[in-house]
mmCIF file of C-alpha atoms in Angstrom:
data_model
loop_
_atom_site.group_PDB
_atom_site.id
_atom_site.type_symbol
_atom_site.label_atom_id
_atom_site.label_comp_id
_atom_site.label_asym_id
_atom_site.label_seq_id
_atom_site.Cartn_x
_atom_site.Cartn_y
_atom_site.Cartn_z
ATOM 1 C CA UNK A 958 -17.528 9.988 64.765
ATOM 2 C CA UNK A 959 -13.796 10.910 65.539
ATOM 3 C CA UNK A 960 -11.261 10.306 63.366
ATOM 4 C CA UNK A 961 -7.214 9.507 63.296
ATOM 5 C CA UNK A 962 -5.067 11.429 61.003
ATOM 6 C CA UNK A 963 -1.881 10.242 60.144
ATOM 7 C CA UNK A 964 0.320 12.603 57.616
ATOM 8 C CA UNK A 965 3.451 10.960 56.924
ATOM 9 C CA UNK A 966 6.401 12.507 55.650
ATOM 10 C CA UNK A 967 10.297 12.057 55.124
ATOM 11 C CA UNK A 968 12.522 15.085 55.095
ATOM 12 C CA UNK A 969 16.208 16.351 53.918
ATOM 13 C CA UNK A 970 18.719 15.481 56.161
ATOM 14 C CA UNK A 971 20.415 18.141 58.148
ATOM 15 C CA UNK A 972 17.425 20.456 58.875
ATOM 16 C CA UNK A 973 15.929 18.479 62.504
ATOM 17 C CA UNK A 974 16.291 21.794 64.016
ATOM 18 C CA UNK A 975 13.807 24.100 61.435
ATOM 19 C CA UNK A 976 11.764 20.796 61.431
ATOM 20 C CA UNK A 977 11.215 20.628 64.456
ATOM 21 C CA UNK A 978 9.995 23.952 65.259
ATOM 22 C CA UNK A 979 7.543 23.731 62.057
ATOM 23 C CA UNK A 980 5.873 20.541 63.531
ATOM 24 C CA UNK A 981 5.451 22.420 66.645
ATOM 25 C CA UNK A 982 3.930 25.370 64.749
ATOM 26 C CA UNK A 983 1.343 23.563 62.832
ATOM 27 C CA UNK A 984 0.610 21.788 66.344
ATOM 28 C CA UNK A 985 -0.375 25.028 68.133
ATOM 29 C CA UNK A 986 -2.104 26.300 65.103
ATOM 30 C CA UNK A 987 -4.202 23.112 65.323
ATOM 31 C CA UNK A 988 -4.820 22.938 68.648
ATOM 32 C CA UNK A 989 -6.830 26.201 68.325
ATOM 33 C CA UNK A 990 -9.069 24.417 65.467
ATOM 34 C CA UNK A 991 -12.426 23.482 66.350
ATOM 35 C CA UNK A 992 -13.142 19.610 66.838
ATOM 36 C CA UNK A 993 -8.831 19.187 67.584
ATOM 37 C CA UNK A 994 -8.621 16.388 70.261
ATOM 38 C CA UNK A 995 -5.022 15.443 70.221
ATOM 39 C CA UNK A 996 -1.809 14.708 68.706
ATOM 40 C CA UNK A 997 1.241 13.008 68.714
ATOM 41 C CA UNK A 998 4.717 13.174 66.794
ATOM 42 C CA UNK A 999 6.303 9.450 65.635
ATOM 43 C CA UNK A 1000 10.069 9.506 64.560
ATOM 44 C CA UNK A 1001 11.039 6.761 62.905
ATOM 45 C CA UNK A 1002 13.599 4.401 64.811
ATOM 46 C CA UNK A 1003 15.143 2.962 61.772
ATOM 47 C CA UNK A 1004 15.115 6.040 59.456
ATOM 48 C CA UNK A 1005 15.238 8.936 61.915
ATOM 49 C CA UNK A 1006 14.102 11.342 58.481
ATOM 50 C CA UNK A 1007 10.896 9.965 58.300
ATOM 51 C CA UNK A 1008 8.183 10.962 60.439
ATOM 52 C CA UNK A 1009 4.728 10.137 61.493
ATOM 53 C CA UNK A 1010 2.049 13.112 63.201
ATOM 54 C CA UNK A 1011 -1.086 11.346 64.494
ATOM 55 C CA UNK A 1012 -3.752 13.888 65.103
ATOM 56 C CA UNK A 1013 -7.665 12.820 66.486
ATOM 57 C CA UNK A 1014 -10.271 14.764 65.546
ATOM 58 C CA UNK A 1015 -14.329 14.968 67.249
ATOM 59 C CA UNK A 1016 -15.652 14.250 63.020
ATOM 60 C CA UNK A 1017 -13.905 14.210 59.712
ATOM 61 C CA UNK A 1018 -15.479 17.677 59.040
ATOM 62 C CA UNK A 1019 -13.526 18.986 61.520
ATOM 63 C CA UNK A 1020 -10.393 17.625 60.366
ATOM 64 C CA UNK A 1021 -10.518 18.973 56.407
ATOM 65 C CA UNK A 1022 -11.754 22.870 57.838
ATOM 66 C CA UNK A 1023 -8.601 22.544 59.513
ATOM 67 C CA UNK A 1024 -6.358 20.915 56.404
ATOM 68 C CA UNK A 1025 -8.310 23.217 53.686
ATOM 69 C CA UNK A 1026 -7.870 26.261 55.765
ATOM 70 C CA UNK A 1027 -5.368 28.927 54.254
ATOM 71 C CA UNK A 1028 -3.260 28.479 57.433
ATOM 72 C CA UNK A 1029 -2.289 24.687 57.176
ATOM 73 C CA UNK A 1030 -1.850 25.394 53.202
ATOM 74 C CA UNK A 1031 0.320 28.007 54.088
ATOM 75 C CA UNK A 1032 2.160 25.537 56.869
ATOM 76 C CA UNK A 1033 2.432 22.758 54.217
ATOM 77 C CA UNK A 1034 4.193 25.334 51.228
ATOM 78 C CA UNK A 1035 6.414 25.626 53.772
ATOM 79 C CA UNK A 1036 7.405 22.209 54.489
ATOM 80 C CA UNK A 1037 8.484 21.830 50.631
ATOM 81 C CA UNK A 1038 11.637 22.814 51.010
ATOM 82 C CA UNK A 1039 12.610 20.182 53.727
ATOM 83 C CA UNK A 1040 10.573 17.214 52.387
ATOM 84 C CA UNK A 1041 12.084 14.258 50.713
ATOM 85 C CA UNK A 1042 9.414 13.113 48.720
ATOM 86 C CA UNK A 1043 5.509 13.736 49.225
ATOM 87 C CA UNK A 1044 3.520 13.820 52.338
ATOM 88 C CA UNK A 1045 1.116 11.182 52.623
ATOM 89 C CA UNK A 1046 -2.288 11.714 54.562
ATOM 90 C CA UNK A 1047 -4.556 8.500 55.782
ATOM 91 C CA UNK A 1048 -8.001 8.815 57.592
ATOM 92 C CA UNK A 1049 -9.461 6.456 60.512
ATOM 93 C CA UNK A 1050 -12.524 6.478 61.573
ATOM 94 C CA UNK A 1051 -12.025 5.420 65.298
ATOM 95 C CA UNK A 1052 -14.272 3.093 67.461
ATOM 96 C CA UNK A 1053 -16.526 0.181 65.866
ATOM 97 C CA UNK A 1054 -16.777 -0.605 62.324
ATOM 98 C CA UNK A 1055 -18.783 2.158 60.833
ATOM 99 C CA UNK A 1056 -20.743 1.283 58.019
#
């Protein structure tokens, strides 16, 4: 069953530039992984620091090869520096109610 990953996070001001370019890093790195469907990047409208990636995967196997591998790890050290606070990571199983 495919699943919706959102990862939230809210970063430092005055780094939209370096952020940027790191979202679209992890992106291409994804869209390499096996069972990656799509994503999408949410910016916040009222706090323009927080922001919202929503990623489908084909199963939820797919998805944690892809966050356990050493690349995203390696992606995710190096958001540290620019978060404000901790990322948060939520799991949907898409389509009818499954169990």
């Amino acid at each position: 069953m495919a699943v919706k990953v959102l990862i939230k996070r809210r970063f430092k001001e005055g780094f939209f530039k370096e952020i940027d370019n790191m979202i679209k890093k992890v992106r291409y790195g994804a869209m390499d992984q096996q069972g990656y469907i799509s994503s999408e990047t949410l910016w916040d409208h009222e706090d323009p620091f927080r922001v919202v990636i929503a990623s489908t995967w084909r199963t939820i196997e797919d998805w944690k090869r892809w966050q356990y591998s050493e690349e995203r790890r390696k992606n995710e050290d190096d958001f540290e520096y620019f978060l404000d606070g901790t990322t948060h990571f939520e799991v949907f199983d898409l389509g009818m109610y499954p169990h």
